[in-house]
Amino acid sequence: MVGDDAVIEGATGSWEVVIGLEVHAQVISDAKLFSGAATAFGAEPNTQVSFIDAAMPGTLPVINEACVAQAVRTGLGLNAEINRYSVFDRKNYFYPDLPPNYQISQYAQPVVGPGMVRVDLEDGSVREVGIERLHLEQDAGKSLHDRRPDATCVDLNRAGVALMEIVSRPDLRGVGEAGAYIRKLRAILRYLGTCDGNMEQGSLRCDVNVSVRRPGAPLGTRCEIKNVNSVRFVQQAIDYEARRQIDILEGGGEIEQETRLFDADRGVTRSMRRKEEAHDYRYFPDPDLLPLELSDAYIDAIRAGLPELPDQKKVRFVEQLGLSEYDAGVLVAEKEVADYFERVADGREAKTASNWVTGELFGKLNESGREITDSPVSPDDLGDLIDLVADGTLSGRLAKEVFDAMFESGRPPGEIVEERGLEQVSDRGEIEALVDTVVGENADKVEEYRAGKDKLFGFFVGQVMKASQGRANPKVVNDILRQKLD
Ligand code: ADP
Ligand code: MG
């Protein structure tokens, strides 16, 4: 099944939009792929550069085992084959931010082979997207064009940082699926702890391959849009690019395979260069590095340490906690949300916890533009609030009031309840006194009620609740009123 936006109506009929994504994910690692230099984001330019990263003569790369483990971990999380034997190649090109004039990457023999990601679509259906491969490679440095009017500066902090390039098959159709795929992939990486997924900082960037075809026809010629760094931009780029290609084809032209850039300010793609072919890069195995050989025991040990991933967590939430597919899907989509929810639900009714998190909490977070990680209400405090409802201290209505105050002040529910005197009153004597007052003040209504006007019962309940400033336990109020009136 394909989404609504997978097909675009042109002047001469329908076109299907076909997408394949190459995602560059920065590996979480303290040191770079082949040097001991640090990888922290935002450091002063050129303060995290080893002689190797600067390509000084006489230096030799040494593989960082932690990065290999991260790649294997990611491969396992993507249900992929792990290759026991892989090779690092030199990909040769000249660029000012690439001191050696080649990038160490993997080409014919990557560390991770074919795999699969399950993508949850908006209509509730699931699409399995093929992964072609995952390989390890070095990032380049960064050219800074805005530091000096007369020169381009180069910051090599990023040079040599480990990237995983995760290549999907051309299995995606339309912008909705492409967005859902990126979000799911990002979630898996973050659950695994192999990439922080921070798109603004460039830890996750996409090369977007787009082609169009008549439904059922063979794949069309694709264009590749380089380095797009947000889900929204990926979607805008696909939409623009698909329409551009359709216009050309409907005008009788042909698509030239090329590399394009996305101009985020104008929302258009522009030609950057003719697509280079693999042979242009003069790939060859890096003579400074041995092939990477992994034992079964090594891979099994990493497999044994994998955390519960979103798909498994969702199944558990549905089957063991009794949540709906929809709620479970929402709760597992972000690791931080799942963690938060599980803390709230620990020892409590899961459905109630889920309602509070996806209802009240999400509502407030949305309103205030905050992430769950900076929620003023901690999961433990939300849990305490739920307990106060469960043990009858707070009515549901007052609990919402307390929650709002918790969100505003960051204070625990107990303090707020005490300070505002919000405890629900269940004491029969206290409520009976209120009932007596209300009954006494409304003798005429009591008569009408007793004469058969049943509807008036609600009026009495309302009066007693009002007299208690909303704190009376409604069940007790009902009980006592029935006693007195009937
Ligand atoms: P390269 O390494 O030259 O970029 P690949 O064969 O590795 O080429 O493909 C790169 C990406 O292009 C993959 O994500 C793949 O799914 C995608 N792709 C290949 N053919 C098409 C097509 N006809 N339309 C859209 N995407 C495609
Ligand atoms: Mg490519």
CSV table of C-alpha atoms and ligand atoms in Angstrom, one decimal, residues 17-23 91 107 130 132-133 135 165-173 207-212 218-224 226 257 275-278 281 283, ligand 1:
chain,number,residue,atom,x,y,z
A,17,VAL,CA,7.6,9.1,-6.5
A,18,VAL,CA,10.4,6.7,-5.6
A,19,ILE,CA,12.9,7.5,-2.9
A,20,GLY,CA,16.1,6.0,-1.5
A,21,LEU,CA,17.9,7.5,1.4
A,22,GLU,CA,21.6,7.5,2.3
A,23,VAL,CA,21.7,8.6,5.9
A,91,LYS,CA,37.9,7.3,-1.8
A,107,TYR,CA,33.1,0.3,-0.7
A,130,GLY,CA,15.1,-2.7,2.8
A,132,GLU,CA,21.2,-2.2,1.4
A,133,ARG,CA,24.3,-1.8,3.6
A,135,HIS,CA,29.5,1.2,6.1
A,165,GLU,CA,26.4,5.6,6.1
A,166,ILE,CA,23.1,3.7,6.1
A,167,VAL,CA,21.8,3.1,2.6
A,168,SER,CA,18.2,2.2,2.0
A,169,ARG,CA,16.8,0.4,-1.0
A,170,PRO,CA,14.6,2.6,-3.3
A,171,ASP,CA,11.6,1.2,-1.3
A,172,LEU,CA,10.1,4.5,-0.1
A,173,ARG,CA,7.1,6.2,-1.8
A,207,ASP,CA,21.4,12.3,0.8
A,208,VAL,CA,18.0,12.0,-0.8
A,209,ASN,CA,17.7,10.1,-4.1
A,210,VAL,CA,14.5,10.8,-6.0
A,211,SER,CA,13.0,9.5,-9.2
A,212,VAL,CA,9.6,9.3,-10.7
A,218,PRO,CA,10.7,0.3,-14.3
A,219,LEU,CA,12.6,2.7,-12.0
A,220,GLY,CA,13.3,6.1,-13.5
A,221,THR,CA,16.6,7.9,-13.5
A,222,ARG,CA,17.3,9.4,-10.1
A,223,CYS,CA,18.8,12.7,-8.9
A,224,GLU,CA,20.6,12.8,-5.6
A,226,LYS,CA,23.1,16.1,-0.9
A,257,GLN,CA,21.4,11.8,-13.4
A,275,LYS,CA,26.7,12.6,-10.9
A,276,GLU,CA,30.1,11.2,-10.5
A,277,GLU,CA,30.7,7.5,-11.1
A,278,ALA,CA,32.4,5.2,-8.6
A,281,TYR,CA,36.9,8.2,-7.1
A,283,TYR,CA,38.7,3.5,-4.9
B,1,ADP,P1,25.6,5.8,-5.2
B,1,ADP,O1,26.6,5.1,-4.3
B,1,ADP,O2,26.2,6.1,-6.5
B,1,ADP,O3,25.0,7.0,-4.6
B,1,ADP,P2,23.8,3.5,-4.9
B,1,ADP,O4,23.5,2.5,-5.9
B,1,ADP,O5,24.5,3.1,-3.7
B,1,ADP,O6,24.5,4.7,-5.7
B,1,ADP,O7,22.4,4.1,-4.5
B,1,ADP,C1,22.3,5.2,-3.6
B,1,ADP,C2,20.9,5.4,-3.2
B,1,ADP,O8,20.0,5.6,-4.3
B,1,ADP,C3,20.2,4.2,-2.5
B,1,ADP,O9,19.6,4.7,-1.3
B,1,ADP,C4,19.2,3.7,-3.5
B,1,ADP,O10,18.0,3.2,-2.8
B,1,ADP,C5,18.8,4.9,-4.2
B,1,ADP,N1,18.3,4.7,-5.6
B,1,ADP,C6,18.8,3.9,-6.5
B,1,ADP,N2,18.1,3.9,-7.6
B,1,ADP,C7,17.0,4.8,-7.4
B,1,ADP,C8,16.0,5.3,-8.2
B,1,ADP,N3,15.8,4.9,-9.4
B,1,ADP,N4,15.1,6.2,-7.6
B,1,ADP,C9,15.3,6.6,-6.4
B,1,ADP,N5,16.3,6.2,-5.6
B,1,ADP,C10,17.2,5.3,-6.1
